[in-house]
PDB file of C-alpha atoms in Angstrom:
ATOM      1  CA  GLY R   1       0.000   0.000   0.000  1.00 51.00           C
ATOM      2  CA  ARG R   2       3.059   2.299   0.093  1.00 51.00           C
ATOM      3  CA  ARG R   3       5.619   3.365  -2.496  1.00 52.00           C
ATOM      4  CA  ILE R   4       8.707   5.549  -2.487  1.00 53.00           C
ATOM      5  CA  PHE R   5       8.682   8.717  -4.637  1.00 49.00           C
ATOM      6  CA  ASP R   6      11.725  11.033  -4.501  1.00 55.00           C
ATOM      7  CA  GLY R   7      12.819   9.385  -1.274  1.00 56.00           C
ATOM      8  CA  LYS R   8       9.426   9.945   0.400  1.00 55.00           C
ATOM      9  CA  GLU R   9       6.975   7.263   1.392  1.00 51.00           C
ATOM     10  CA  VAL R  10       3.587   7.788  -0.270  1.00 51.00           C
ATOM     11  CA  VAL R  11       0.369   5.865   0.365  1.00 53.00           C
ATOM     12  CA  ILE R  12      -1.033   4.901  -3.028  1.00 68.00           C
ATOM     13  CA  LYS R  13      -4.614   5.780  -3.905  1.00 74.00           C
ATOM     14  CA  THR R  14      -5.729   2.181  -4.310  1.00 76.00           C
ATOM     15  CA  ALA R  15      -4.777   1.494  -0.699  1.00 78.00           C
ATOM     16  CA  ILE R  16      -6.674   4.589   0.437  1.00 81.00           C
ATOM     17  CA  LEU R  17      -9.739   3.343  -1.454  1.00 82.00           C
ATOM     18  CA  CYS R  18      -9.558  -0.140   0.044  1.00 86.00           C
ATOM     19  CA  ILE R  19      -8.932   0.753   3.699  1.00 86.00           C
ATOM     20  CA  PRO R  20     -12.552   1.844   4.469  1.00 90.00           C
ATOM     21  CA  LEU R  21     -13.832  -1.247   2.631  1.00 92.00           C
ATOM     22  CA  HIS R  22     -11.482  -3.717   4.303  1.00 92.00           C
ATOM     23  CA  SER R  23     -14.129  -5.424   6.440  1.00 95.00           C
ATOM     24  CA  GLU R  24     -16.387  -6.005   3.415  1.00 96.00           C
ATOM     25  CA  LEU R  25     -13.561  -7.082   1.096  1.00 94.00           C
ATOM     26  CA  SER R  26     -12.406  -9.628   3.689  1.00 95.00           C
ATOM     27  CA  LEU R  27     -15.730 -11.495   3.548  1.00 96.00           C
ATOM     28  CA  LEU R  28     -15.942 -14.687   1.515  1.00 97.00           C
ATOM     29  CA  ILE R  29     -18.270 -14.543  -1.478  1.00 97.00           C
ATOM     30  CA  PRO R  30     -20.888 -17.327  -1.683  1.00 97.00           C
ATOM     31  CA  ARG R  31     -21.242 -19.238  -4.924  1.00 97.00           C
ATOM     32  CA  ASN R  32     -24.855 -18.192  -5.544  1.00 97.00           C
ATOM     33  CA  GLU R  33     -23.887 -14.512  -5.388  1.00 97.00           C
ATOM     34  CA  ALA R  34     -21.045 -15.084  -7.851  1.00 97.00           C
ATOM     35  CA  GLN R  35     -23.463 -16.787 -10.241  1.00 97.00           C
ATOM     36  CA  ASN R  36     -25.966 -13.934  -9.906  1.00 97.00           C
ATOM     37  CA  TYR R  37     -23.158 -11.422 -10.508  1.00 98.00           C
ATOM     38  CA  LEU R  38     -22.131 -13.359 -13.620  1.00 97.00           C
ATOM     39  CA  LYS R  39     -25.718 -13.318 -14.892  1.00 97.00           C
ATOM     40  CA  GLU R  40     -26.052  -9.545 -14.498  1.00 97.00           C
ATOM     41  CA  ALA R  41     -22.574  -8.803 -15.846  1.00 97.00           C
ATOM     42  CA  THR R  42     -23.192 -10.970 -18.920  1.00 97.00           C
ATOM     43  CA  ARG R  43     -26.502  -9.255 -19.609  1.00 96.00           C
ATOM     44  CA  HIS R  44     -24.907  -5.805 -19.635  1.00 96.00           C
ATOM     45  CA  ILE R  45     -21.673  -6.790 -21.398  1.00 95.00           C
ATOM     46  CA  ARG R  46     -23.663  -8.305 -24.251  1.00 95.00           C
ATOM     47  CA  THR R  47     -25.094  -4.886 -25.012  1.00 94.00           C
ATOM     48  CA  LEU R  48     -21.677  -4.340 -26.618  1.00 92.00           C
ATOM     49  CA  SER R  49     -21.922  -7.511 -28.710  1.00 90.00           C
ATOM     50  CA  ASP R  50     -24.078 -10.627 -28.603  1.00 91.00           C
ATOM     51  CA  ASP R  51     -20.991 -12.682 -29.450  1.00 91.00           C
ATOM     52  CA  ILE R  52     -19.155 -11.900 -26.202  1.00 93.00           C
ATOM     53  CA  ASN R  53     -19.265 -14.763 -23.752  1.00 94.00           C
ATOM     54  CA  VAL R  54     -18.543 -14.352 -20.029  1.00 95.00           C
ATOM     55  CA  GLU R  55     -17.787 -17.141 -17.576  1.00 95.00           C
ATOM     56  CA  LEU R  56     -16.595 -17.606 -14.025  1.00 95.00           C
ATOM     57  CA  ALA R  57     -12.940 -18.519 -13.672  1.00 92.00           C
ATOM     58  CA  GLY R  58     -10.804 -19.209 -10.643  1.00 89.00           C
ATOM     59  CA  SER R  59     -12.119 -20.953  -7.538  1.00 90.00           C
ATOM     60  CA  PHE R  60     -15.769 -21.001  -8.588  1.00 92.00           C
ATOM     61  CA  ARG R  61     -14.961 -22.789 -11.842  1.00 89.00           C
ATOM     62  CA  MET R  62     -13.176 -25.415  -9.770  1.00 87.00           C
ATOM     63  CA  GLY R  63     -16.386 -26.058  -7.821  1.00 90.00           C
ATOM     64  CA  LYS R  64     -15.637 -24.090  -4.647  1.00 93.00           C
ATOM     65  CA  GLN R  65     -18.683 -22.886  -2.698  1.00 96.00           C
ATOM     66  CA  THR R  66     -16.977 -19.695  -1.485  1.00 96.00           C
ATOM     67  CA  ALA R  67     -14.075 -17.558  -2.689  1.00 95.00           C
ATOM     68  CA  GLY R  68     -12.283 -14.342  -1.839  1.00 94.00           C
ATOM     69  CA  ASP R  69     -13.004 -12.745  -5.219  1.00 95.00           C
ATOM     70  CA  ILE R  70     -14.917 -13.130  -8.472  1.00 96.00           C
ATOM     71  CA  ASP R  71     -12.943 -13.839 -11.652  1.00 95.00           C
ATOM     72  CA  LEU R  72     -14.753 -13.001 -14.885  1.00 95.00           C
ATOM     73  CA  LEU R  73     -13.288 -14.310 -18.148  1.00 94.00           C
ATOM     74  CA  CYS R  74     -14.579 -12.563 -21.292  1.00 93.00           C
ATOM     75  CA  TYR R  75     -13.991 -13.581 -24.899  1.00 91.00           C
ATOM     76  CA  ASP R  76     -15.630 -13.273 -28.318  1.00 88.00           C
ATOM     77  CA  THR R  77     -16.934 -16.595 -29.627  1.00 85.00           C
ATOM     78  CA  THR R  78     -16.356 -15.526 -33.258  1.00 82.00           C
ATOM     79  CA  SER R  79     -12.588 -15.005 -32.720  1.00 67.00           C
ATOM     80  CA  TYR R  80     -13.051 -11.244 -32.904  1.00 71.00           C
ATOM     81  CA  ILE R  81     -10.913  -9.187 -30.511  1.00 68.00           C
ATOM     82  CA  THR R  82     -12.608  -8.226 -27.240  1.00 71.00           C
ATOM     83  CA  HIS R  83     -11.197  -5.097 -25.577  1.00 83.00           C
ATOM     84  CA  LEU R  84     -11.167  -4.515 -21.836  1.00 89.00           C
ATOM     85  CA  GLU R  85     -12.024  -0.815 -21.564  1.00 90.00           C
ATOM     86  CA  PRO R  86     -15.595  -0.920 -22.998  1.00 92.00           C
ATOM     87  CA  ILE R  87     -16.474  -3.864 -20.754  1.00 93.00           C
ATOM     88  CA  VAL R  88     -15.254  -2.080 -17.627  1.00 94.00           C
ATOM     89  CA  ALA R  89     -17.073   1.105 -18.699  1.00 94.00           C
ATOM     90  CA  VAL R  90     -20.369  -0.779 -19.012  1.00 95.00           C
ATOM     91  CA  LEU R  91     -19.995  -2.396 -15.584  1.00 96.00           C
ATOM     92  CA  LEU R  92     -19.105   0.968 -14.036  1.00 95.00           C
ATOM     93  CA  ARG R  93     -22.143   2.601 -15.586  1.00 95.00           C
ATOM     94  CA  VAL R  94     -24.587   0.032 -14.156  1.00 96.00           C
ATOM     95  CA  GLY R  95     -22.896  -0.108 -10.740  1.00 96.00           C
ATOM     96  CA  LEU R  96     -21.599  -3.684 -10.902  1.00 97.00           C
ATOM     97  CA  VAL R  97     -18.115  -2.166 -10.639  1.00 96.00           C
ATOM     98  CA  THR R  98     -17.685   0.669  -8.146  1.00 95.00           C
ATOM     99  CA  HIS R  99     -13.902   1.189  -8.143  1.00 93.00           C
ATOM    100  CA  VAL R 100     -11.175   0.394 -10.680  1.00 92.00           C
ATOM    101  CA  LEU R 101      -7.858  -0.402  -9.006  1.00 90.00           C
ATOM    102  CA  SER R 102      -5.640  -1.291 -11.963  1.00 85.00           C
ATOM    103  CA  GLY R 103      -5.578  -2.637 -15.490  1.00 79.00           C
ATOM    104  CA  ILE R 104      -6.863   0.333 -17.476  1.00 73.00           C
ATOM    105  CA  ASP R 105      -5.478   3.823 -18.015  1.00 58.00           C
ATOM    106  CA  GLN R 106      -6.018   5.593 -14.693  1.00 49.00           C
ATOM    107  CA  ASP R 107      -3.840   7.682 -12.348  1.00 41.00           C
ATOM    108  CA  THR R 108      -4.557   5.343  -9.455  1.00 33.00           C
ATOM    109  CA  ASP R 109      -1.226   5.472  -7.672  1.00 35.00           C
ATOM    110  CA  THR R 110       0.722   8.493  -8.910  1.00 33.00           C
ATOM    111  CA  PRO R 111       1.138  11.722  -6.889  1.00 33.00           C
ATOM    112  CA  PRO R 112       0.249  14.939  -8.794  1.00 34.00           C
ATOM    113  CA  HIS R 113       3.874  16.048  -9.269  1.00 33.00           C
ATOM    114  CA  HIS R 114       4.666  12.758 -11.033  1.00 35.00           C
ATOM    115  CA  LYS R 115       1.899  12.903 -13.662  1.00 37.00           C
ATOM    116  CA  THR R 116       4.071  14.710 -16.216  1.00 37.00           C
ATOM    117  CA  LYS R 117       6.793  12.088 -15.884  1.00 41.00           C
ATOM    118  CA  GLN R 118       4.183   9.353 -16.114  1.00 43.00           C
ATOM    119  CA  HIS R 119       2.804  10.896 -19.320  1.00 46.00           C
ATOM    120  CA  ASN R 120       6.290  10.930 -20.858  1.00 50.00           C
ATOM    121  CA  ASP R 121       6.868   7.351 -19.724  1.00 54.00           C
ATOM    122  CA  LYS R 122       3.598   6.298 -21.370  1.00 57.00           C
ATOM    123  CA  GLN R 123       4.617   7.927 -24.649  1.00 60.00           C
ATOM    124  CA  GLN R 124       7.968   6.115 -24.578  1.00 56.00           C
ATOM    125  CA  GLN R 125       6.237   2.870 -23.710  1.00 58.00           C
ATOM    126  CA  GLN R 126       3.841   3.258 -26.642  1.00 59.00           C
ATOM    127  CA  GLN R 127       6.756   3.966 -28.994  1.00 55.00           C
ATOM    128  CA  ARG R 128       8.618   0.875 -27.769  1.00 52.00           C
ATOM    129  CA  GLN R 129       5.484  -1.220 -28.172  1.00 54.00           C
ATOM    130  CA  GLN R 130       4.989  -0.029 -31.755  1.00 54.00           C
ATOM    131  CA  GLN R 131       8.630  -0.788 -32.509  1.00 49.00           C
ATOM    132  CA  ARG R 132       8.317  -4.307 -31.080  1.00 46.00           C
ATOM    133  CA  GLN R 133       5.254  -4.949 -33.233  1.00 48.00           C
ATOM    134  CA  GLN R 134       7.140  -3.819 -36.343  1.00 45.00           C
ATOM    135  CA  ASN R 135      10.192  -5.914 -35.489  1.00 41.00           C
ATOM    136  CA  THR R 136       8.175  -9.070 -34.948  1.00 39.00           C
ATOM    137  CA  ASN R 137       6.170  -8.672 -38.166  1.00 38.00           C
ATOM    138  CA  SER R 138       2.881  -8.939 -36.302  1.00 35.00           C
ATOM    139  CA  LYS R 139       3.911 -12.136 -34.453  1.00 38.00           C
ATOM    140  CA  MET R 140       2.595 -12.250 -30.903  1.00 38.00           C
ATOM    141  CA  HIS R 141       4.925 -12.652 -27.938  1.00 39.00           C
ATOM    142  CA  SER R 142       4.548 -13.522 -24.263  1.00 37.00           C
ATOM    143  CA  ARG R 143       6.401 -12.605 -21.096  1.00 36.00           C
ATOM    144  CA  PHE R 144       9.050 -15.245 -21.803  1.00 33.00           C
ATOM    145  CA  GLY R 145       9.657 -14.434 -25.448  1.00 34.00           C
ATOM    146  CA  ALA R 146       7.699 -17.182 -27.207  1.00 35.00           C
ATOM    147  CA  ALA R 147       5.504 -16.623 -30.242  1.00 37.00           C
ATOM    148  CA  ILE R 148       1.899 -17.245 -29.247  1.00 42.00           C
ATOM    149  CA  PHE R 149      -1.508 -17.427 -30.921  1.00 47.00           C
ATOM    150  CA  PRO R 150      -2.774 -14.407 -32.874  1.00 48.00           C
ATOM    151  CA  GLY R 151      -4.588 -12.132 -30.466  1.00 45.00           C
ATOM    152  CA  ALA R 152      -2.378 -12.830 -27.442  1.00 51.00           C
ATOM    153  CA  LYS R 153      -1.394  -9.193 -27.077  1.00 52.00           C
ATOM    154  CA  TYR R 154      -5.043  -8.289 -26.464  1.00 56.00           C
ATOM    155  CA  SER R 155      -5.236 -10.298 -23.241  1.00 67.00           C
ATOM    156  CA  ASN R 156      -5.674  -7.975 -20.326  1.00 82.00           C
ATOM    157  CA  CYS R 157      -6.928  -7.917 -16.761  1.00 87.00           C
ATOM    158  CA  CYS R 158      -8.614  -5.279 -14.633  1.00 90.00           C
ATOM    159  CA  LEU R 159      -8.567  -5.447 -10.836  1.00 92.00           C
ATOM    160  CA  ALA R 160     -11.700  -3.827  -9.493  1.00 94.00           C
ATOM    161  CA  ILE R 161     -14.161  -3.601  -6.632  1.00 95.00           C
ATOM    162  CA  GLY R 162     -17.786  -4.427  -7.351  1.00 97.00           C
ATOM    163  CA  LYS R 163     -21.134  -4.786  -5.670  1.00 96.00           C
ATOM    164  CA  LEU R 164     -24.371  -6.666  -6.343  1.00 97.00           C
ATOM    165  CA  GLU R 165     -27.603  -5.209  -5.007  1.00 96.00           C
ATOM    166  CA  THR R 166     -29.870  -7.300  -2.792  1.00 96.00           C
ATOM    167  CA  SER R 167     -32.668  -7.102  -5.364  1.00 96.00           C
ATOM    168  CA  LEU R 168     -30.372  -8.861  -7.862  1.00 96.00           C
ATOM    169  CA  GLY R 169     -29.413 -11.685  -5.518  1.00 96.00           C
ATOM    170  CA  GLY R 170     -26.409 -10.108  -3.844  1.00 96.00           C
ATOM    171  CA  ARG R 171     -25.499  -8.987  -0.322  1.00 96.00           C
ATOM    172  CA  ASN R 172     -25.003  -5.329  -1.272  1.00 96.00           C
ATOM    173  CA  VAL R 173     -21.410  -5.390   0.010  1.00 97.00           C
ATOM    174  CA  HIS R 174     -18.209  -4.528  -1.803  1.00 97.00           C
ATOM    175  CA  MET R 175     -16.157  -7.441  -3.149  1.00 97.00           C
ATOM    176  CA  ARG R 176     -13.050  -7.935  -5.259  1.00 96.00           C
ATOM    177  CA  VAL R 177     -13.691  -8.545  -8.955  1.00 96.00           C
ATOM    178  CA  ASP R 178     -11.046  -9.465 -11.540  1.00 94.00           C
ATOM    179  CA  ILE R 179     -12.166  -8.894 -15.130  1.00 94.00           C
ATOM    180  CA  ARG R 180     -10.085 -10.661 -17.767  1.00 91.00           C
ATOM    181  CA  VAL R 181     -10.367 -10.562 -21.558  1.00 91.00           C
ATOM    182  CA  CYS R 182      -8.661 -12.944 -23.944  1.00 88.00           C
ATOM    183  CA  HIS R 183      -8.732 -14.172 -27.518  1.00 84.00           C
ATOM    184  CA  VAL R 184     -10.751 -17.358 -27.943  1.00 85.00           C
ATOM    185  CA  SER R 185      -7.586 -19.209 -29.028  1.00 83.00           C
ATOM    186  CA  GLU R 186      -6.183 -18.686 -25.511  1.00 87.00           C
ATOM    187  CA  LEU R 187      -9.269 -19.888 -23.677  1.00 88.00           C
ATOM    188  CA  PRO R 188      -8.017 -23.355 -22.579  1.00 89.00           C
ATOM    189  CA  PHE R 189      -4.777 -21.867 -21.278  1.00 90.00           C
ATOM    190  CA  GLN R 190      -6.538 -19.009 -19.479  1.00 89.00           C
ATOM    191  CA  ARG R 191      -8.928 -21.465 -17.799  1.00 89.00           C
ATOM    192  CA  LEU R 192      -6.049 -23.682 -16.727  1.00 89.00           C
ATOM    193  CA  HIS R 193      -3.925 -20.813 -15.428  1.00 87.00           C
ATOM    194  CA  PHE R 194      -6.590 -18.974 -13.455  1.00 84.00           C
ATOM    195  CA  GLY R 195      -8.373 -22.094 -12.247  1.00 82.00           C
ATOM    196  CA  SER R 196      -5.296 -23.755 -10.738  1.00 82.00           C
ATOM    197  CA  GLY R 197      -3.167 -23.058  -7.707  1.00 81.00           C
ATOM    198  CA  LYS R 198       0.228 -21.332  -7.812  1.00 85.00           C
ATOM    199  CA  GLU R 199       2.171 -24.500  -6.978  1.00 90.00           C
ATOM    200  CA  PHE R 200       0.321 -26.554  -9.604  1.00 90.00           C
ATOM    201  CA  ASN R 201       0.945 -23.928 -12.287  1.00 89.00           C
ATOM    202  CA  ARG R 202       4.638 -23.709 -11.451  1.00 91.00           C
ATOM    203  CA  GLY R 203       4.983 -27.470 -11.508  1.00 94.00           C
ATOM    204  CA  LEU R 204       3.149 -27.773 -14.815  1.00 92.00           C
ATOM    205  CA  ARG R 205       5.242 -25.052 -16.462  1.00 92.00           C
ATOM    206  CA  SER R 206       8.439 -26.631 -15.161  1.00 92.00           C
ATOM    207  CA  HIS R 207       7.343 -29.987 -16.577  1.00 94.00           C
ATOM    208  CA  ALA R 208       6.560 -28.337 -19.935  1.00 91.00           C
ATOM    209  CA  LEU R 209      10.069 -26.832 -20.037  1.00 91.00           C
ATOM    210  CA  SER R 210      11.567 -30.260 -19.367  1.00 92.00           C
ATOM    211  CA  LEU R 211       9.746 -31.417 -22.515  1.00 92.00           C
ATOM    212  CA  GLY R 212      11.064 -28.496 -24.555  1.00 91.00           C
ATOM    213  CA  MET R 213       7.880 -26.419 -24.435  1.00 91.00           C
ATOM    214  CA  SER R 214       6.919 -23.117 -22.866  1.00 89.00           C
ATOM    215  CA  LEU R 215       3.506 -22.912 -21.200  1.00 90.00           C
ATOM    216  CA  SER R 216       1.676 -19.771 -20.069  1.00 86.00           C
ATOM    217  CA  GLU R 217      -1.851 -18.401 -19.913  1.00 86.00           C
ATOM    218  CA  HIS R 218      -1.354 -17.462 -23.589  1.00 84.00           C
ATOM    219  CA  GLY R 219      -0.437 -20.803 -25.079  1.00 86.00           C
ATOM    220  CA  LEU R 220       1.926 -23.741 -25.422  1.00 88.00           C
ATOM    221  CA  VAL R 221       4.892 -23.427 -27.781  1.00 88.00           C
ATOM    222  CA  PRO R 222       8.043 -25.469 -28.511  1.00 90.00           C
ATOM    223  CA  VAL R 223      11.210 -23.634 -27.414  1.00 88.00           C
ATOM    224  CA  VAL R 224      14.971 -24.084 -27.326  1.00 87.00           C
ATOM    225  CA  ASP R 225      17.471 -22.585 -24.895  1.00 81.00           C
ATOM    226  CA  ILE R 226      19.582 -19.672 -26.066  1.00 81.00           C
ATOM    227  CA  PRO R 227      23.310 -20.178 -25.307  1.00 80.00           C
ATOM    228  CA  LYS R 228      24.409 -18.143 -22.290  1.00 77.00           C
ATOM    229  CA  HIS R 229      27.063 -16.244 -24.244  1.00 74.00           C
ATOM    230  CA  LEU R 230      24.300 -14.930 -26.534  1.00 73.00           C
ATOM    231  CA  GLN R 231      22.018 -13.875 -23.692  1.00 72.00           C
ATOM    232  CA  ASN R 232      21.797 -10.358 -22.295  1.00 72.00           C
ATOM    233  CA  LYS R 233      19.389  -8.398 -20.139  1.00 66.00           C
ATOM    234  CA  SER R 234      17.170  -7.521 -23.107  1.00 59.00           C
ATOM    235  CA  THR R 235      16.771 -11.051 -24.493  1.00 66.00           C
ATOM    236  CA  ALA R 236      14.861 -14.068 -23.291  1.00 71.00           C
ATOM    237  CA  LYS R 237      16.552 -17.287 -22.169  1.00 80.00           C
ATOM    238  CA  ARG R 238      14.596 -19.284 -24.745  1.00 80.00           C
ATOM    239  CA  LYS R 239      13.250 -18.794 -28.234  1.00 80.00           C
ATOM    240  CA  PRO R 240      10.416 -20.483 -30.136  1.00 81.00           C
ATOM    241  CA  CYS R 241      11.384 -23.276 -32.503  1.00 85.00           C
ATOM    242  CA  GLY R 242       8.001 -24.315 -33.862  1.00 82.00           C
ATOM    243  CA  ALA R 243       4.354 -23.407 -34.293  1.00 83.00           C
ATOM    244  CA  PRO R 244       2.124 -22.996 -31.212  1.00 83.00           C
ATOM    245  CA  ILE R 245       0.313 -26.170 -30.198  1.00 85.00           C
ATOM    246  CA  GLN R 246      -3.442 -25.899 -30.630  1.00 82.00           C
ATOM    247  CA  CYS R 247      -5.577 -27.078 -27.703  1.00 84.00           C
ATOM    248  CA  LYS R 248      -9.378 -27.309 -27.686  1.00 81.00           C
ATOM    249  CA  SER R 249      -9.721 -27.705 -23.925  1.00 82.00           C
ATOM    250  CA  GLU R 250      -7.606 -27.538 -20.823  1.00 80.00           C
TER     251      GLU R 250
END
């Protein structure tokens, strides 16, 4: 909840937002409320497009009766790209989301005197991103440097706080909501990643590497190690050596 700016400790805005809501956010969410939230969220999100599908991910997809948060996974069934910002805007407008903590363009944790620097940093980041896209000839990439399915770069997640009114089957208390969008080609990998525990995911990815493949929430791709004398801080330790492996289910 604290960061250092110019040698001074600053409480970030997201922490300030969450402190008054701590008692509500600490409550476990019952399964029936999560299902009712999904129903209402789907109804409003589909005003953007009838082809957008929304499902519960995380603990509820694994059959748990309670969870600490609600994970919504959104994707377009026609392989069209689904963007995060319009979905969050719709949920904000109808009150299903009350606070956005991260994931979309907001000054949630930057003191006023750092906004100019942040604006410059964003411009540089956008320029670097455009350059990367040109250099890779429209091939997608993941956090560990492997080429992934088309549409991988559109995956995004928004951390938010939401609420479901009593009249809609909720408790009318604030709760943590993670809203994720992905391309339909990533769906099995997203379900596996966000529906499994940290230790299981680490073990599975380690096993994939032992078989010469790189696994993430974006896809599964054959890779080879890059010799250490060719590695530097700006390059990955591995590079793709084949086409991504298609999977229809997790």
